[in-house]
Tab-separated table of C-alpha atoms and ligand atoms in Angstrom:
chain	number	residue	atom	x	y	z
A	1	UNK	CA	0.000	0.000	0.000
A	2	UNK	CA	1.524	3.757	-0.609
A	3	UNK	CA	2.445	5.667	1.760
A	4	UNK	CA	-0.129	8.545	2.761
A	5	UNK	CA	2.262	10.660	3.381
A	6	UNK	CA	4.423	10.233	0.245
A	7	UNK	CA	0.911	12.559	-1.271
A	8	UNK	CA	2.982	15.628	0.181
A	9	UNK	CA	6.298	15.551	-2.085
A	10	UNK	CA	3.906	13.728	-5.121
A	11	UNK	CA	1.607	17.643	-5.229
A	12	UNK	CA	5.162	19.828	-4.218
A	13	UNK	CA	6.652	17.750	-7.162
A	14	UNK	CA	3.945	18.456	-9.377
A	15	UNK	CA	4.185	21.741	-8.791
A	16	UNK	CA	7.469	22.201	-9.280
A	17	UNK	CA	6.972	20.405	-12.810
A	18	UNK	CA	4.693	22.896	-13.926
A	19	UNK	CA	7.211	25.576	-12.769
A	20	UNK	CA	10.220	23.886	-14.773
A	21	UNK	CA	7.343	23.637	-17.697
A	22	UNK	CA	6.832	27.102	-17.621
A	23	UNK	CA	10.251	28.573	-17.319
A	24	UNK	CA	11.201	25.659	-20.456
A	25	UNK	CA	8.333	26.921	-22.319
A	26	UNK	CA	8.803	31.329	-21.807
A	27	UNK	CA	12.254	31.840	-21.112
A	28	UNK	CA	13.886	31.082	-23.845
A	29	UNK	CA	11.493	32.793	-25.936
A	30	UNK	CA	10.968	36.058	-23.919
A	31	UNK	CA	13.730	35.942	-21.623
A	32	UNK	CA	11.082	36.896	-18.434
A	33	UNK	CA	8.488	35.372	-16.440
A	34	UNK	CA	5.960	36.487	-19.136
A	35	UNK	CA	2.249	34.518	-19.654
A	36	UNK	CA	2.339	31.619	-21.442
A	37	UNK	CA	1.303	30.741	-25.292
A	38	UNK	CA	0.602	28.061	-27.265
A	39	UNK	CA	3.874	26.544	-29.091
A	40	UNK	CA	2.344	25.818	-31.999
A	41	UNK	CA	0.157	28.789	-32.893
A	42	UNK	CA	1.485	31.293	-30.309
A	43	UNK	CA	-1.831	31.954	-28.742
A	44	UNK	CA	-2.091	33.180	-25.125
A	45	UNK	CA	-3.053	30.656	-22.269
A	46	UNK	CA	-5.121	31.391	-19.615
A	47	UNK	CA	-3.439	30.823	-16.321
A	48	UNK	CA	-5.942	27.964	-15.284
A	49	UNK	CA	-6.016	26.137	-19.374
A	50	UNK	CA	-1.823	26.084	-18.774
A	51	UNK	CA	-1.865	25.141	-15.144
A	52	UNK	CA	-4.913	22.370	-15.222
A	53	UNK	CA	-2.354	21.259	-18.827
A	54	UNK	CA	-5.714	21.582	-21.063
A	55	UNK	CA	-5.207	21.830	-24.738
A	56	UNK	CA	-4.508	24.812	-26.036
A	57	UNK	CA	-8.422	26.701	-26.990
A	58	UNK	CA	-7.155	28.122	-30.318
A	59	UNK	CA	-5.480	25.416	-32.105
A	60	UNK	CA	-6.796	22.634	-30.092
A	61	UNK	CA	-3.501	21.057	-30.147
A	62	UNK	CA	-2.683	18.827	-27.211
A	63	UNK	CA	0.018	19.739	-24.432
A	64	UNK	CA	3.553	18.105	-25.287
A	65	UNK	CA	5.005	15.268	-24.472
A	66	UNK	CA	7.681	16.797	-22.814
A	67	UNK	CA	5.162	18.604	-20.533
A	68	UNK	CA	3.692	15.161	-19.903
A	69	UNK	CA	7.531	13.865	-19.203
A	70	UNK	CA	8.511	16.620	-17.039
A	71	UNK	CA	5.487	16.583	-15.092
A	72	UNK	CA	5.591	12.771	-14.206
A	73	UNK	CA	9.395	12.532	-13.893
A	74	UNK	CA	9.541	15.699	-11.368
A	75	UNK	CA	7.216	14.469	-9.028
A	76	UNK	CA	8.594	11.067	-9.350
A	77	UNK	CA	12.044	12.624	-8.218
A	78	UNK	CA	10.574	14.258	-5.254
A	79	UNK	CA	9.061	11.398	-4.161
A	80	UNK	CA	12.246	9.035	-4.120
A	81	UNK	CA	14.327	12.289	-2.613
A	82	UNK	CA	12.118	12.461	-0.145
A	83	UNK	CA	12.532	8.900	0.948
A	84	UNK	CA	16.342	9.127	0.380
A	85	UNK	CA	17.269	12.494	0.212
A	86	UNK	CA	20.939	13.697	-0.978
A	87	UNK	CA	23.274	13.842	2.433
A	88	UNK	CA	25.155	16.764	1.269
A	89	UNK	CA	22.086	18.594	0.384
A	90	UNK	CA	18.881	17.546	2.724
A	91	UNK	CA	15.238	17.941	1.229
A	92	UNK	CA	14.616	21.800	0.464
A	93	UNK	CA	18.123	22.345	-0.907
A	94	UNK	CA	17.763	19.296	-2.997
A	95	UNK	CA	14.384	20.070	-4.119
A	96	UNK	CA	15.208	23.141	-5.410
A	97	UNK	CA	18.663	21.978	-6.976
A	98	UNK	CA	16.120	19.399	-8.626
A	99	UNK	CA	13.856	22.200	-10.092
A	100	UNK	CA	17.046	24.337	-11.701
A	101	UNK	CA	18.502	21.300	-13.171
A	102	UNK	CA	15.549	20.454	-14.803
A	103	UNK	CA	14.847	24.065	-16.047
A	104	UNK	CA	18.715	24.607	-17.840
A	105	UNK	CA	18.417	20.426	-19.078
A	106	UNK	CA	15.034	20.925	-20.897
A	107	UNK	CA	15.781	24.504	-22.180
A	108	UNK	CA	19.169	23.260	-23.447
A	109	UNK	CA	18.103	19.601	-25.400
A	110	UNK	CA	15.499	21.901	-26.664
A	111	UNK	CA	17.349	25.087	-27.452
A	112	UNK	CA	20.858	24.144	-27.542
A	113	UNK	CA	20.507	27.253	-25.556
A	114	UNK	CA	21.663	27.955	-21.470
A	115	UNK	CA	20.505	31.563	-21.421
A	116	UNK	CA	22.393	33.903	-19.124
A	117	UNK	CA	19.747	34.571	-16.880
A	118	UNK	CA	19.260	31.385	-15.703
A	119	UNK	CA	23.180	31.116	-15.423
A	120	UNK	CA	23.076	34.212	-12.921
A	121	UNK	CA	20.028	32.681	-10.836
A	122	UNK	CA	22.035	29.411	-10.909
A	123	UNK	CA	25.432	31.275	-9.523
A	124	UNK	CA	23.802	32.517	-6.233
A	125	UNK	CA	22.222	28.747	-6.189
A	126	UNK	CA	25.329	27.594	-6.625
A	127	UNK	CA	27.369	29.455	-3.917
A	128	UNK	CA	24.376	28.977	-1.521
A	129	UNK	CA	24.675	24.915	-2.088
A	130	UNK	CA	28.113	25.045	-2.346
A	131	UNK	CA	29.004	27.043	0.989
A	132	UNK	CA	26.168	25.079	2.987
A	133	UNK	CA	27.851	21.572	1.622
A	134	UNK	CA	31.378	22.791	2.637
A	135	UNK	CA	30.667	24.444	5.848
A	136	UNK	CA	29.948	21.192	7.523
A	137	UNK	CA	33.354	20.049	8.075
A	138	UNK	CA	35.532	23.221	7.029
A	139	UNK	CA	33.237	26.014	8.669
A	140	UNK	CA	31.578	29.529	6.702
A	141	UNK	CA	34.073	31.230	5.422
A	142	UNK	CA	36.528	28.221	4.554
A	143	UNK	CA	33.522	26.357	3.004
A	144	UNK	CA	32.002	29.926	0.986
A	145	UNK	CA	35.852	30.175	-0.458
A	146	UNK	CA	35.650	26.124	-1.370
A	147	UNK	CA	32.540	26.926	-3.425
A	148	UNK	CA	34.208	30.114	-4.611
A	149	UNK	CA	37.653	27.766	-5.972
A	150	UNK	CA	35.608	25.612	-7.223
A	151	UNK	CA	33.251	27.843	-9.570
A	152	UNK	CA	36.858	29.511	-10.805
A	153	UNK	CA	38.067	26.473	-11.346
A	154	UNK	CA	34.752	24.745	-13.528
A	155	UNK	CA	34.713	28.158	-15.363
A	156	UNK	CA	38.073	28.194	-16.089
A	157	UNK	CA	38.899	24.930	-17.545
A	158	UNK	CA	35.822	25.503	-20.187
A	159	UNK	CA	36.666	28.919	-21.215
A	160	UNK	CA	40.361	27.125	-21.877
A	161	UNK	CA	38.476	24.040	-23.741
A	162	UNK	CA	36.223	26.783	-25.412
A	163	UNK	CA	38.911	29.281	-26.723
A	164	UNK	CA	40.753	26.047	-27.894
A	165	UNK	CA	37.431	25.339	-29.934
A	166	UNK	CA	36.739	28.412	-31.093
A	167	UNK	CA	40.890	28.326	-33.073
A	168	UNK	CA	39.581	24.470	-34.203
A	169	UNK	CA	36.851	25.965	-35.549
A	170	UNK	CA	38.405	29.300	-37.004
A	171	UNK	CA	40.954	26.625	-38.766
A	172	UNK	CA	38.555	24.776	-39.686
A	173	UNK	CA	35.965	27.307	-41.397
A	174	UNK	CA	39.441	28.613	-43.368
A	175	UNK	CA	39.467	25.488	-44.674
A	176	UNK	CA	36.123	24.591	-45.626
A	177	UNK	CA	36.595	28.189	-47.330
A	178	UNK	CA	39.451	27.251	-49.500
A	179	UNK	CA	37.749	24.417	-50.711
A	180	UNK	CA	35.080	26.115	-51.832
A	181	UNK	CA	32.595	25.468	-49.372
A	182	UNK	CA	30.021	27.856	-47.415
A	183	UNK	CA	31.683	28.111	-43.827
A	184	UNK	CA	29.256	26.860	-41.019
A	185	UNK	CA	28.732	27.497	-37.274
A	186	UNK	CA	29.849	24.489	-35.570
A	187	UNK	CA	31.099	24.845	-32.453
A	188	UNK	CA	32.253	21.726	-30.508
A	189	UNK	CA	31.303	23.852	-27.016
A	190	UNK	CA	28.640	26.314	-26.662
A	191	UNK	CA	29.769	29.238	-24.788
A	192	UNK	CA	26.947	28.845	-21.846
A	193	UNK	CA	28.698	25.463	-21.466
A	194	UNK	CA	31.209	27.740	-19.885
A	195	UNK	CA	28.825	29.531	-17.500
A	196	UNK	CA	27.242	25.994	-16.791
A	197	UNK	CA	30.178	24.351	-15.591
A	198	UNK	CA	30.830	28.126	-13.335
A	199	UNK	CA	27.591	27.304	-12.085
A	200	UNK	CA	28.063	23.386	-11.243
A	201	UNK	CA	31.632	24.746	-9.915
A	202	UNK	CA	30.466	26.951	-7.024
A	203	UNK	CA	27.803	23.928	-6.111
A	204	UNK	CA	30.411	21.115	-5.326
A	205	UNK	CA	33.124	23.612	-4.997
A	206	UNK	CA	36.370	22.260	-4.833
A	207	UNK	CA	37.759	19.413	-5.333
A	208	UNK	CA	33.935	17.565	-6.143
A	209	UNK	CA	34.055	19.672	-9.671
A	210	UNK	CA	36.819	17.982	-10.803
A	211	UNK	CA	34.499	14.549	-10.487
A	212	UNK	CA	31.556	16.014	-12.163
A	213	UNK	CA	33.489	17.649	-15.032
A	214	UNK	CA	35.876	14.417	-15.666
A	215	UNK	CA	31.921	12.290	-15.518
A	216	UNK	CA	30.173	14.638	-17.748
A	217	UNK	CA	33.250	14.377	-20.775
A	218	UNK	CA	33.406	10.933	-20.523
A	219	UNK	CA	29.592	10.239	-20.817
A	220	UNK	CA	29.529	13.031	-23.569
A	221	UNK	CA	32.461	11.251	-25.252
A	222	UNK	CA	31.243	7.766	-24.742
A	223	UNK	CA	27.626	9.074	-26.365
A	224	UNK	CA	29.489	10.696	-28.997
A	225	UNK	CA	31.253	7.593	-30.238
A	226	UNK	CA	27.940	5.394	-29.971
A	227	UNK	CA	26.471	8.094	-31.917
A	228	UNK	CA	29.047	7.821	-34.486
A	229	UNK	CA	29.204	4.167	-34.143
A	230	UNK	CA	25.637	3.597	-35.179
A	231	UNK	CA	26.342	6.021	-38.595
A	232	UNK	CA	29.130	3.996	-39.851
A	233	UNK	CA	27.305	0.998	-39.239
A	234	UNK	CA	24.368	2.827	-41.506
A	235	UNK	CA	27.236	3.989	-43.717
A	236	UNK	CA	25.864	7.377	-43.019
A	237	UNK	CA	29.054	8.433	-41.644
A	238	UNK	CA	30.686	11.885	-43.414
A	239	UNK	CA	34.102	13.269	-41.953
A	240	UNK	CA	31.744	16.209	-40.595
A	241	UNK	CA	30.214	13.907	-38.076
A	242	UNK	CA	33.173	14.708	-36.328
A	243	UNK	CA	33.255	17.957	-35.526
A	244	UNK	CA	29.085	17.852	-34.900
A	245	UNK	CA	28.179	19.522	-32.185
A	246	UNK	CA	28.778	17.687	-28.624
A	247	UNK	CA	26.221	19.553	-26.269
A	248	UNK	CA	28.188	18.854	-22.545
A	249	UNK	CA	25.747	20.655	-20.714
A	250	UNK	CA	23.143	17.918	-19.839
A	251	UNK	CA	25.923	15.694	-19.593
A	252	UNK	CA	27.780	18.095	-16.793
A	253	UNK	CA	24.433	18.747	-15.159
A	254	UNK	CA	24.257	14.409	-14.914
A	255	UNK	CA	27.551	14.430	-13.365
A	256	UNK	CA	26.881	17.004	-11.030
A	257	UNK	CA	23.294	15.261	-10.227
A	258	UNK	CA	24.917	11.992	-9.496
A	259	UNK	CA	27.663	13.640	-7.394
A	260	UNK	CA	25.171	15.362	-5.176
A	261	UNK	CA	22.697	13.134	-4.984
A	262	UNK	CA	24.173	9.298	-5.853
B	1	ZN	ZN1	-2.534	26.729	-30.147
């Protein structure tokens, strides 16, 4: 039989899904907390037809999957945290580590996008989580300058990695130029993966971003070469796959997840 009292995290849960729905569905469109409209003709919601998830009254067209997804899978989350919550984080901290993970993961596989805002809100997250996990054992001011190293540090290595990229790419587009080709916009790191792994940085702070960093570039990489993998065996493979876009942000935001919470 369930739990009664597993009810309580199931509704917070649900609510925070409709709050990482909305912030997927306006942000990266209006960049504020504006009122929501219909992705597929761009008609206003009411309040109550985009909380109660009812079809949208223009169009008719359903609600998305990924609403559907979101929804289920956040309150799922919440319900398993609240049974085993993270040790480094407890339940509020967690819960609302949960919610901004799930807002930058569904606006970047959408968007390819991590929009500054949401990297700001996420820096005073992070240095919160970060200074609370620290101070434990090392006390305030030792644990706020932990988070502090460790948010230089995430930054730092990507802007390296990214500045590195952005010369591949440079060479690369010279290239493609000289051959006659139209130069594209690949770029093998986005530069909000840079602010994202800032952000991650200040939450495990130093050393724990090291961990999460080394995780999310191997499960990127080992992705990658699946991906790649599967064309060649569908002889669909170009030299171009290459150099196709490897988005590390939800893969940085898994290692983080599993080092804070696993
Ligand atoms: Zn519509």
């Amino acid at each position: 039989m369930m739990n009664v009292t597993l009810l309580l995290p199931m509704i917070v849960g649900w609510i925070a899904g409709l709050f990482i729905n909305y912030a997927a569905d306006v942000l990266p469109l209006t960049r504020r907390f504006s009122q929501p409209a219909c992705t597929h003709c761009q008609a206003s919601f009411s309040w109550k037809d985009y909380l109660m998830l009812r079809p949208c009254r223009n169009c008719g067209r359903a609600r998305s999957l990924r609403t559907w997804l979101v929804q289920i899978l956040t309150a799922a989350a919440f319900v398993y945290f609240w049974q085993f919550p993270s040790k480094a984080l407890g339940i509020p901290l967690g819960m609302l580590v949960i919610v901004y993970f799930g807002v930058i993961t569904v606006i970047d596989l959408e968007h390819r996008l991590i929009l500054h805002p949401t990297s700001l809100a996420g820096a005073v997250l992070g240095l919160i989580v970060g200074t609370v996990i620290h101070s434990r054992a090392d006390g305030l001011l030792l644990g706020a300058a932990k988070s502090l190293l460790g948010g230089l540090f995430g930054f730092g290595v990507m802007f390296l990695l990214y500045q590195f990229g952005t010369l591949v790419a440079r060479y690369r587009a010279r290239r493609m130029q000289g051959s006659g080709q139209a130069p594209d916009d690949e770029e093998a790191l986005g530069g909000g993966d840079v602010y994202l792994a800032g952000v991650l940085g200040l939450m495990l702070g130093w050393p724990f971003i090291w961990d999460a960093l080394l995780l999310g570039v191997l499960l990127g990489g080992l992705i990658s070469f699946l991906f790649i993998a599967a064309l060649l065996v569908r002889r669909r493979y170009s030299s171009d796959a290459l150099m196709t876009f490897i988005p590390y942000g939800p893969y940085f935001i898994l290692g983080a997840f599993y080092k804070l919470f696993l």
